[in-house]
Amino acid sequence: MTRQRLPIGIQDFDRLRNTGSYYVDKTPLIQDMIARGDHWFLSRSRRFGKSLLVDTVGALFAGRESLFRGLDIHDHWDWSITHPVLRLSFGGKYNEPEEIEGDIIEQLESVERAYDLAPALTSGTGPRRLRNLLDRLHHQTGRRVVVLVDEYDKPILDVLEYPEQARANREYLRGFYGIIKDSAAHVRFVFVTGVSMFSKVSLFSGLNNLKDISLDPRYATICGYTDTDIDTVFAPELEGLDREAIRTWYNGYNWRGTERVYNPFDVLLLFDEREFKPHWFETGSPNFLFETLKKISVSLKELENRTVDRSLISKFDVEDISPEALLFQTGYLTITDEKQEGHRTVYRLDYPNQEVQLSLNDELLAYLNPTNRVPSEEGETLRTLLEENDFRGFAETLKAYLASIPYQWHNSDQAHYEAWYASLLHMGFRAIGVDVRAAEFSSHGRADMVVLTGGQVFIFEFKMVATAGENEAALETALAQIRNKGYAEKYRDRQEPIHLIAIACGRDTRNLLDIRVEPVSFCNELI
């Protein structure tokens, strides 16, 4: 097969089709969507190809037949019928109230010029000018208008750190989007895309006829690449690359479909640079996410592999953003399983792939203490010491590691203390790809943490003590808990050495005080 141009950063369907670039044909799904209804909403995380999808829909309704030759939809579309297309994209900065209005008016004027319409309103608000333009486009062309809105939520997401401005932008957009429904007589089709899933009540109360397909299994692959796409469309690029490593590093996003998908940006950068790196992760800053988690005293350890109600991951508004929704909608967690519990649908969320797991934990540790060594180096040292059964060295290294990180993540509620230490160790291991399992369940309870590395099993239990004099009792209690609740039993079939590790942490010193290790079936060993 002949290698083609990699469409890195191309969001223009015309440019992609006329430059000999690879294209994964999404037109069957586009045609199905159009056949089923006229008002659609799709949420996907950044760099998933939403803008290209919107542009493809626009080119289709505009009747640009030559661009679709060779694609599935070409012989199933009536090219004699065209519609005027009004596309809006929010890609600017919106830190001041008037910036949305100015941007919208500029975009509306651009559409007027494209259709040779004189500006009928030289003054007036963006909503008024939108209403006027929809009317004139319909009457001039004799066809109803296709309205496409890309990155609908960017004016709000950009200023989430400033709730007053975020609310002001939201209220402006609520009125603006309401004009689209009010102008239904002039509108043929509406397609809105963005990152977040703002509720219809908060943002789309005026456009409440949008059908949300973000979690519709039929459209789970409308953005992104599947394994089949990688093996067929991009087959010429696979030579010299480890196919299983591609899958481990980048596959795994799921919106309730039967197939998981890759982020296109990751795949295209991998094929271009021929190097496994966190290509997608490095294009965004998760600082707002970290600030939100810190504010509500939640660690990543508590959120990964978590079961949540469907309504929770769709819950997103300026005043009420759940950490699960934030992590899911921004692409740091994905759906790994779902089940029915009575009348409720619940999802299990976890990291989509190795790129996100490694990068997010590493970045969070660096964020907590930017003056510390590279977080992954700390994790590697701790892993090596565990694998060598150097538990004294492990204890000393962990103590220095914990002391280097300011106590910022959890509040002063005593119930959070043990989770604080466990979460830091957990993130250190996650940042280097160790198989670490938090709150691992057995038939009688759950261990604080289980680490599988170097052909061995390490079962951790953390205990909080007020003074050093309480160490012995706390360590013995922790080991007895692991023994009595049978935490090790589920790992016996692995036929690997199993170590029970009790860690006592000081409530006032806010660090590790003591550690005791007990190999399964052997005598206690005090370190």
PDB file of C-alpha atoms in Angstrom, residues 94-352:
ATOM      1  CA  TYR A  94     -13.222  35.194  26.112  1.00  0.00           C
ATOM      2  CA  ASN A  95     -11.919  36.778  29.285  1.00  0.00           C
ATOM      3  CA  GLU A  96     -14.032  39.936  28.944  1.00  0.00           C
ATOM      4  CA  PRO A  97     -17.830  40.135  28.560  1.00  0.00           C
ATOM      5  CA  GLU A  98     -17.739  41.893  25.184  1.00  0.00           C
ATOM      6  CA  GLU A  99     -15.344  39.407  23.590  1.00  0.00           C
ATOM      7  CA  ILE A 100     -18.012  36.778  22.823  1.00  0.00           C
ATOM      8  CA  GLU A 101     -20.259  39.366  21.216  1.00  0.00           C
ATOM      9  CA  GLY A 102     -17.432  40.747  19.082  1.00  0.00           C
ATOM     10  CA  ASP A 103     -16.314  37.304  17.946  1.00  0.00           C
ATOM     11  CA  ILE A 104     -19.841  36.231  17.013  1.00  0.00           C
ATOM     12  CA  ILE A 105     -20.518  39.388  15.019  1.00  0.00           C
ATOM     13  CA  GLU A 106     -17.266  38.955  13.085  1.00  0.00           C
ATOM     14  CA  GLN A 107     -18.233  35.368  12.217  1.00  0.00           C
ATOM     15  CA  LEU A 108     -21.745  36.365  11.151  1.00  0.00           C
ATOM     16  CA  GLU A 109     -20.321  39.103   8.930  1.00  0.00           C
ATOM     17  CA  SER A 110     -18.009  36.529   7.332  1.00  0.00           C
ATOM     18  CA  VAL A 111     -21.043  34.382   6.447  1.00  0.00           C
ATOM     19  CA  GLU A 112     -22.788  37.440   4.986  1.00  0.00           C
ATOM     20  CA  ARG A 113     -19.819  38.088   2.720  1.00  0.00           C
ATOM     21  CA  ALA A 114     -19.637  34.427   1.674  1.00  0.00           C
ATOM     22  CA  TYR A 115     -23.259  34.587   0.454  1.00  0.00           C
ATOM     23  CA  ASP A 116     -23.011  38.146  -0.948  1.00  0.00           C
ATOM     24  CA  LEU A 117     -25.391  39.559   1.624  1.00  0.00           C
ATOM     25  CA  ALA A 118     -25.086  43.199   2.591  1.00  0.00           C
ATOM     26  CA  PRO A 119     -24.996  43.671   6.376  1.00  0.00           C
ATOM     27  CA  ALA A 120     -28.653  44.390   7.139  1.00  0.00           C
ATOM     28  CA  LEU A 121     -27.811  45.360  10.697  1.00  0.00           C
ATOM     29  CA  THR A 122     -24.760  47.517  11.192  1.00  0.00           C
ATOM     30  CA  SER A 123     -25.522  47.587  14.892  1.00  0.00           C
ATOM     31  CA  GLY A 124     -27.362  45.336  17.283  1.00  0.00           C
ATOM     32  CA  THR A 125     -26.537  42.352  19.445  1.00  0.00           C
ATOM     33  CA  GLY A 126     -25.153  39.054  18.238  1.00  0.00           C
ATOM     34  CA  PRO A 127     -28.485  37.254  18.859  1.00  0.00           C
ATOM     35  CA  ARG A 128     -30.422  39.873  16.835  1.00  0.00           C
ATOM     36  CA  ARG A 129     -27.977  39.638  13.958  1.00  0.00           C
ATOM     37  CA  LEU A 130     -28.133  35.831  14.017  1.00  0.00           C
ATOM     38  CA  ARG A 131     -31.932  35.910  13.775  1.00  0.00           C
ATOM     39  CA  ASN A 132     -31.730  38.350  10.869  1.00  0.00           C
ATOM     40  CA  LEU A 133     -29.078  36.355   9.034  1.00  0.00           C
ATOM     41  CA  LEU A 134     -30.975  33.051   9.264  1.00  0.00           C
ATOM     42  CA  ASP A 135     -34.046  34.752   7.800  1.00  0.00           C
ATOM     43  CA  ARG A 136     -32.123  36.329   4.911  1.00  0.00           C
ATOM     44  CA  LEU A 137     -30.127  33.201   4.062  1.00  0.00           C
ATOM     45  CA  HIS A 138     -33.333  31.209   3.814  1.00  0.00           C
ATOM     46  CA  HIS A 139     -35.099  33.728   1.626  1.00  0.00           C
ATOM     47  CA  GLN A 140     -32.157  34.455  -0.650  1.00  0.00           C
ATOM     48  CA  THR A 141     -31.304  30.813  -1.375  1.00  0.00           C
ATOM     49  CA  GLY A 142     -34.759  29.317  -1.075  1.00  0.00           C
ATOM     50  CA  ARG A 143     -33.291  26.631   1.180  1.00  0.00           C
ATOM     51  CA  ARG A 144     -33.328  26.378   4.939  1.00  0.00           C
ATOM     52  CA  VAL A 145     -30.042  26.899   6.749  1.00  0.00           C
ATOM     53  CA  VAL A 146     -27.692  24.286   8.217  1.00  0.00           C
ATOM     54  CA  VAL A 147     -26.317  25.594  11.531  1.00  0.00           C
ATOM     55  CA  LEU A 148     -23.051  24.128  12.807  1.00  0.00           C
ATOM     56  CA  VAL A 149     -21.522  25.177  16.135  1.00  0.00           C
ATOM     57  CA  ASP A 150     -18.032  23.908  16.994  1.00  0.00           C
ATOM     58  CA  GLU A 151     -16.497  24.268  20.473  1.00  0.00           C
ATOM     59  CA  TYR A 152     -19.774  25.674  21.778  1.00  0.00           C
ATOM     60  CA  ASP A 153     -18.518  25.641  25.376  1.00  0.00           C
ATOM     61  CA  LYS A 154     -15.048  27.166  24.991  1.00  0.00           C
ATOM     62  CA  PRO A 155     -16.117  30.667  26.153  1.00  0.00           C
ATOM     63  CA  ILE A 156     -17.177  29.084  29.453  1.00  0.00           C
ATOM     64  CA  LEU A 157     -14.397  26.526  29.887  1.00  0.00           C
ATOM     65  CA  ASP A 158     -11.726  29.159  29.313  1.00  0.00           C
ATOM     66  CA  VAL A 159     -12.826  31.105  32.385  1.00  0.00           C
ATOM     67  CA  LEU A 160     -13.974  28.393  34.800  1.00  0.00           C
ATOM     68  CA  GLU A 161     -11.401  29.674  37.302  1.00  0.00           C
ATOM     69  CA  TYR A 162     -13.410  32.913  37.358  1.00  0.00           C
ATOM     70  CA  PRO A 163     -16.992  31.803  38.133  1.00  0.00           C
ATOM     71  CA  GLU A 164     -18.536  35.262  37.722  1.00  0.00           C
ATOM     72  CA  GLN A 165     -17.199  35.628  34.187  1.00  0.00           C
ATOM     73  CA  ALA A 166     -18.056  32.001  33.402  1.00  0.00           C
ATOM     74  CA  ARG A 167     -21.645  32.598  34.464  1.00  0.00           C
ATOM     75  CA  ALA A 168     -21.833  35.787  32.396  1.00  0.00           C
ATOM     76  CA  ASN A 169     -20.565  33.950  29.306  1.00  0.00           C
ATOM     77  CA  ARG A 170     -22.987  31.117  29.939  1.00  0.00           C
ATOM     78  CA  GLU A 171     -25.964  33.462  30.179  1.00  0.00           C
ATOM     79  CA  TYR A 172     -24.985  35.213  26.957  1.00  0.00           C
ATOM     80  CA  LEU A 173     -24.658  31.903  25.103  1.00  0.00           C
ATOM     81  CA  ARG A 174     -27.947  30.628  26.510  1.00  0.00           C
ATOM     82  CA  GLY A 175     -29.768  33.527  24.865  1.00  0.00           C
ATOM     83  CA  PHE A 176     -27.738  33.226  21.681  1.00  0.00           C
ATOM     84  CA  TYR A 177     -28.389  29.501  21.223  1.00  0.00           C
ATOM     85  CA  GLY A 178     -32.073  30.072  21.956  1.00  0.00           C
ATOM     86  CA  ILE A 179     -32.316  32.105  18.714  1.00  0.00           C
ATOM     87  CA  ILE A 180     -31.621  28.934  16.724  1.00  0.00           C
ATOM     88  CA  LYS A 181     -34.765  27.249  18.033  1.00  0.00           C
ATOM     89  CA  ASP A 182     -36.796  30.438  17.712  1.00  0.00           C
ATOM     90  CA  SER A 183     -35.788  30.504  14.021  1.00  0.00           C
ATOM     91  CA  ALA A 184     -36.906  26.912  13.384  1.00  0.00           C
ATOM     92  CA  ALA A 185     -38.749  27.907  10.204  1.00  0.00           C
ATOM     93  CA  HIS A 186     -35.427  28.885   8.638  1.00  0.00           C
ATOM     94  CA  VAL A 187     -33.315  25.978   9.934  1.00  0.00           C
ATOM     95  CA  ARG A 188     -32.831  22.609   8.206  1.00  0.00           C
ATOM     96  CA  PHE A 189     -30.236  20.968  10.463  1.00  0.00           C
ATOM     97  CA  VAL A 190     -28.310  21.769  13.673  1.00  0.00           C
ATOM     98  CA  PHE A 191     -25.111  20.105  14.869  1.00  0.00           C
ATOM     99  CA  VAL A 192     -23.349  21.309  18.035  1.00  0.00           C
ATOM    100  CA  THR A 193     -20.055  19.928  19.351  1.00  0.00           C
ATOM    101  CA  GLY A 194     -17.847  20.608  22.346  1.00  0.00           C
ATOM    102  CA  VAL A 195     -15.828  19.071  25.148  1.00  0.00           C
ATOM    103  CA  SER A 196     -18.286  19.338  28.027  1.00  0.00           C
ATOM    104  CA  MET A 197     -21.848  18.201  28.503  1.00  0.00           C
ATOM    105  CA  PHE A 198     -23.521  21.261  30.007  1.00  0.00           C
ATOM    106  CA  SER A 199     -27.079  20.475  30.972  1.00  0.00           C
ATOM    107  CA  LYS A 200     -29.907  21.683  28.778  1.00  0.00           C
ATOM    108  CA  VAL A 201     -31.330  23.545  31.765  1.00  0.00           C
ATOM    109  CA  SER A 202     -28.175  25.568  32.326  1.00  0.00           C
ATOM    110  CA  LEU A 203     -27.164  26.323  28.745  1.00  0.00           C
ATOM    111  CA  PHE A 204     -29.595  24.908  26.199  1.00  0.00           C
ATOM    112  CA  SER A 205     -32.913  25.813  27.768  1.00  0.00           C
ATOM    113  CA  GLY A 206     -33.666  27.763  24.613  1.00  0.00           C
ATOM    114  CA  LEU A 207     -32.404  24.961  22.358  1.00  0.00           C
ATOM    115  CA  ASN A 208     -33.800  22.020  24.275  1.00  0.00           C
ATOM    116  CA  ASN A 209     -34.619  19.980  21.184  1.00  0.00           C
ATOM    117  CA  LEU A 210     -30.998  18.918  20.738  1.00  0.00           C
ATOM    118  CA  LYS A 211     -30.534  15.154  20.758  1.00  0.00           C
ATOM    119  CA  ASP A 212     -27.402  14.249  22.745  1.00  0.00           C
ATOM    120  CA  ILE A 213     -25.520  11.382  21.072  1.00  0.00           C
ATOM    121  CA  SER A 214     -22.392  11.641  23.221  1.00  0.00           C
ATOM    122  CA  LEU A 215     -23.106   8.278  24.885  1.00  0.00           C
ATOM    123  CA  ASP A 216     -25.174   6.718  22.114  1.00  0.00           C
ATOM    124  CA  PRO A 217     -23.450   3.404  21.231  1.00  0.00           C
ATOM    125  CA  ARG A 218     -24.452   3.831  17.570  1.00  0.00           C
ATOM    126  CA  TYR A 219     -22.151   6.856  17.285  1.00  0.00           C
ATOM    127  CA  ALA A 220     -19.377   5.772  19.647  1.00  0.00           C
ATOM    128  CA  THR A 221     -16.813   5.759  16.811  1.00  0.00           C
ATOM    129  CA  ILE A 222     -17.961   8.878  14.945  1.00  0.00           C
ATOM    130  CA  CYS A 223     -14.740  10.508  16.193  1.00  0.00           C
ATOM    131  CA  GLY A 224     -11.450   8.685  16.662  1.00  0.00           C
ATOM    132  CA  TYR A 225      -9.837   5.655  15.038  1.00  0.00           C
ATOM    133  CA  THR A 226     -10.665   2.009  15.707  1.00  0.00           C
ATOM    134  CA  ASP A 227      -8.257  -0.933  15.661  1.00  0.00           C
ATOM    135  CA  THR A 228      -9.625  -1.829  12.240  1.00  0.00           C
ATOM    136  CA  ASP A 229      -8.870   1.696  10.982  1.00  0.00           C
ATOM    137  CA  ILE A 230      -5.269   1.392  12.200  1.00  0.00           C
ATOM    138  CA  ASP A 231      -4.805  -1.977  10.521  1.00  0.00           C
ATOM    139  CA  THR A 232      -6.380  -0.980   7.190  1.00  0.00           C
ATOM    140  CA  VAL A 233      -6.298   2.765   6.493  1.00  0.00           C
ATOM    141  CA  PHE A 234      -2.937   3.268   8.203  1.00  0.00           C
ATOM    142  CA  ALA A 235      -1.407  -0.104   7.332  1.00  0.00           C
ATOM    143  CA  PRO A 236       1.510   1.523   5.411  1.00  0.00           C
ATOM    144  CA  GLU A 237       2.594   3.314   8.614  1.00  0.00           C
ATOM    145  CA  LEU A 238       2.827   0.240  10.845  1.00  0.00           C
ATOM    146  CA  GLU A 239       6.136  -1.138   9.622  1.00  0.00           C
ATOM    147  CA  GLY A 240       8.805  -0.862  12.302  1.00  0.00           C
ATOM    148  CA  LEU A 241       6.346  -0.145  15.112  1.00  0.00           C
ATOM    149  CA  ASP A 242       5.243  -2.568  17.824  1.00  0.00           C
ATOM    150  CA  ARG A 243       1.529  -3.063  17.084  1.00  0.00           C
ATOM    151  CA  GLU A 244       0.693  -4.198  20.609  1.00  0.00           C
ATOM    152  CA  ALA A 245       2.536  -1.213  22.070  1.00  0.00           C
ATOM    153  CA  ILE A 246       0.410   1.105  19.903  1.00  0.00           C
ATOM    154  CA  ARG A 247      -2.690  -0.478  21.385  1.00  0.00           C
ATOM    155  CA  THR A 248      -1.402  -0.317  24.971  1.00  0.00           C
ATOM    156  CA  TRP A 249      -0.208   3.262  24.729  1.00  0.00           C
ATOM    157  CA  TYR A 250      -3.073   4.869  22.851  1.00  0.00           C
ATOM    158  CA  ASN A 251      -6.183   2.705  22.451  1.00  0.00           C
ATOM    159  CA  GLY A 252      -8.964   2.528  25.013  1.00  0.00           C
ATOM    160  CA  TYR A 253     -11.445   5.410  24.751  1.00  0.00           C
ATOM    161  CA  ASN A 254     -15.004   4.204  24.957  1.00  0.00           C
ATOM    162  CA  TRP A 255     -18.373   5.931  24.697  1.00  0.00           C
ATOM    163  CA  ARG A 256     -20.439   2.762  25.225  1.00  0.00           C
ATOM    164  CA  GLY A 257     -19.622   1.296  21.835  1.00  0.00           C
ATOM    165  CA  THR A 258     -18.531  -2.229  21.005  1.00  0.00           C
ATOM    166  CA  GLU A 259     -15.145  -0.886  19.882  1.00  0.00           C
ATOM    167  CA  ARG A 260     -12.658   1.254  21.717  1.00  0.00           C
ATOM    168  CA  VAL A 261     -11.004   4.107  19.844  1.00  0.00           C
ATOM    169  CA  TYR A 262      -7.707   5.938  19.590  1.00  0.00           C
ATOM    170  CA  ASN A 263      -7.281   9.675  19.801  1.00  0.00           C
ATOM    171  CA  PRO A 264      -6.352  10.670  16.201  1.00  0.00           C
ATOM    172  CA  PHE A 265      -3.747  13.190  17.353  1.00  0.00           C
ATOM    173  CA  ASP A 266      -1.813  10.463  19.212  1.00  0.00           C
ATOM    174  CA  VAL A 267      -1.823   8.111  16.248  1.00  0.00           C
ATOM    175  CA  LEU A 268      -0.800  10.711  13.670  1.00  0.00           C
ATOM    176  CA  LEU A 269       2.057  12.042  15.831  1.00  0.00           C
ATOM    177  CA  LEU A 270       3.261   8.503  16.509  1.00  0.00           C
ATOM    178  CA  PHE A 271       3.359   7.717  12.790  1.00  0.00           C
ATOM    179  CA  ASP A 272       5.139  10.988  12.114  1.00  0.00           C
ATOM    180  CA  GLU A 273       7.756  10.896  14.886  1.00  0.00           C
ATOM    181  CA  ARG A 274       7.961   7.085  15.203  1.00  0.00           C
ATOM    182  CA  GLU A 275       8.255   7.481  18.963  1.00  0.00           C
ATOM    183  CA  PHE A 276       5.941   6.495  21.821  1.00  0.00           C
ATOM    184  CA  LYS A 277       5.256   9.662  23.779  1.00  0.00           C
ATOM    185  CA  PRO A 278       2.291  11.325  25.509  1.00  0.00           C
ATOM    186  CA  HIS A 279       1.455  13.281  22.349  1.00  0.00           C
ATOM    187  CA  TRP A 280      -2.149  14.080  23.291  1.00  0.00           C
ATOM    188  CA  PHE A 281      -1.512  14.707  26.974  1.00  0.00           C
ATOM    189  CA  GLU A 282       1.185  17.280  26.284  1.00  0.00           C
ATOM    190  CA  THR A 283      -1.216  19.481  24.283  1.00  0.00           C
ATOM    191  CA  GLY A 284      -3.311  20.414  27.325  1.00  0.00           C
ATOM    192  CA  SER A 285      -2.829  21.695  30.848  1.00  0.00           C
ATOM    193  CA  PRO A 286      -4.715  19.835  33.604  1.00  0.00           C
ATOM    194  CA  ASN A 287      -4.038  22.512  36.233  1.00  0.00           C
ATOM    195  CA  PHE A 288      -7.706  23.428  36.580  1.00  0.00           C
ATOM    196  CA  LEU A 289      -8.483  19.754  37.117  1.00  0.00           C
ATOM    197  CA  PHE A 290      -5.825  19.534  39.838  1.00  0.00           C
ATOM    198  CA  GLU A 291      -7.113  22.689  41.515  1.00  0.00           C
ATOM    199  CA  THR A 292     -10.629  21.252  41.514  1.00  0.00           C
ATOM    200  CA  LEU A 293      -9.485  17.959  43.032  1.00  0.00           C
ATOM    201  CA  LYS A 294      -7.502  19.802  45.700  1.00  0.00           C
ATOM    202  CA  LYS A 295     -10.445  22.047  46.552  1.00  0.00           C
ATOM    203  CA  ILE A 296     -12.744  19.101  47.210  1.00  0.00           C
ATOM    204  CA  SER A 297     -10.031  16.891  48.765  1.00  0.00           C
ATOM    205  CA  VAL A 298     -10.160  14.046  46.258  1.00  0.00           C
ATOM    206  CA  SER A 299      -7.160  12.121  44.918  1.00  0.00           C
ATOM    207  CA  LEU A 300      -6.820  10.297  41.623  1.00  0.00           C
ATOM    208  CA  LYS A 301      -6.586   7.042  43.573  1.00  0.00           C
ATOM    209  CA  GLU A 302     -10.178   7.512  44.711  1.00  0.00           C
ATOM    210  CA  LEU A 303     -11.465   8.235  41.208  1.00  0.00           C
ATOM    211  CA  GLU A 304      -9.896   5.594  39.003  1.00  0.00           C
ATOM    212  CA  ASN A 305     -11.695   2.256  38.635  1.00  0.00           C
ATOM    213  CA  ARG A 306     -14.756   3.909  40.161  1.00  0.00           C
ATOM    214  CA  THR A 307     -18.395   3.027  39.595  1.00  0.00           C
ATOM    215  CA  VAL A 308     -20.675   6.013  39.020  1.00  0.00           C
ATOM    216  CA  ASP A 309     -24.217   6.739  37.993  1.00  0.00           C
ATOM    217  CA  ARG A 310     -24.749   7.909  34.419  1.00  0.00           C
ATOM    218  CA  SER A 311     -26.077  11.244  35.634  1.00  0.00           C
ATOM    219  CA  LEU A 312     -22.833  11.928  37.502  1.00  0.00           C
ATOM    220  CA  ILE A 313     -20.556  11.874  34.449  1.00  0.00           C
ATOM    221  CA  SER A 314     -23.008  14.105  32.580  1.00  0.00           C
ATOM    222  CA  LYS A 315     -23.200  16.601  35.434  1.00  0.00           C
ATOM    223  CA  PHE A 316     -21.317  19.715  34.395  1.00  0.00           C
ATOM    224  CA  ASP A 317     -22.009  23.352  35.161  1.00  0.00           C
ATOM    225  CA  VAL A 318     -20.187  26.414  36.429  1.00  0.00           C
ATOM    226  CA  GLU A 319     -21.478  26.014  39.981  1.00  0.00           C
ATOM    227  CA  ASP A 320     -21.461  22.215  40.084  1.00  0.00           C
ATOM    228  CA  ILE A 321     -18.698  20.170  38.471  1.00  0.00           C
ATOM    229  CA  SER A 322     -18.222  16.660  39.802  1.00  0.00           C
ATOM    230  CA  PRO A 323     -14.624  15.365  39.592  1.00  0.00           C
ATOM    231  CA  GLU A 324     -15.887  12.270  37.765  1.00  0.00           C
ATOM    232  CA  ALA A 325     -17.556  14.401  35.096  1.00  0.00           C
ATOM    233  CA  LEU A 326     -14.494  16.614  34.768  1.00  0.00           C
ATOM    234  CA  LEU A 327     -12.100  13.683  34.337  1.00  0.00           C
ATOM    235  CA  PHE A 328     -14.420  11.823  31.966  1.00  0.00           C
ATOM    236  CA  GLN A 329     -15.379  14.725  29.738  1.00  0.00           C
ATOM    237  CA  THR A 330     -11.803  15.993  29.434  1.00  0.00           C
ATOM    238  CA  GLY A 331     -10.545  12.548  28.402  1.00  0.00           C
ATOM    239  CA  TYR A 332      -8.581  11.468  31.477  1.00  0.00           C
ATOM    240  CA  LEU A 333     -11.027   8.681  32.361  1.00  0.00           C
ATOM    241  CA  THR A 334     -13.219   6.580  30.104  1.00  0.00           C
ATOM    242  CA  ILE A 335     -15.984   3.997  30.443  1.00  0.00           C
ATOM    243  CA  THR A 336     -14.590   0.494  30.922  1.00  0.00           C
ATOM    244  CA  ASP A 337     -17.804  -1.305  31.873  1.00  0.00           C
ATOM    245  CA  GLU A 338     -21.497  -0.695  32.468  1.00  0.00           C
ATOM    246  CA  LYS A 339     -24.378  -2.508  34.108  1.00  0.00           C
ATOM    247  CA  GLN A 340     -27.975  -2.035  35.173  1.00  0.00           C
ATOM    248  CA  GLU A 341     -28.796  -1.671  38.839  1.00  0.00           C
ATOM    249  CA  GLY A 342     -32.573  -1.597  38.945  1.00  0.00           C
ATOM    250  CA  HIS A 343     -33.622   1.382  36.870  1.00  0.00           C
ATOM    251  CA  ARG A 344     -30.143   2.955  37.003  1.00  0.00           C
ATOM    252  CA  THR A 345     -27.303   2.603  34.525  1.00  0.00           C
ATOM    253  CA  VAL A 346     -23.919   2.687  36.230  1.00  0.00           C
ATOM    254  CA  TYR A 347     -20.518   2.946  34.580  1.00  0.00           C
ATOM    255  CA  ARG A 348     -17.078   1.929  35.704  1.00  0.00           C
ATOM    256  CA  LEU A 349     -14.466   4.573  34.893  1.00  0.00           C
ATOM    257  CA  ASP A 350     -10.726   4.063  34.537  1.00  0.00           C
ATOM    258  CA  TYR A 351      -7.761   5.314  32.541  1.00  0.00           C
ATOM    259  CA  PRO A 352      -8.223   4.807  28.798  1.00  0.00           C
TER     260      PRO A 352
END
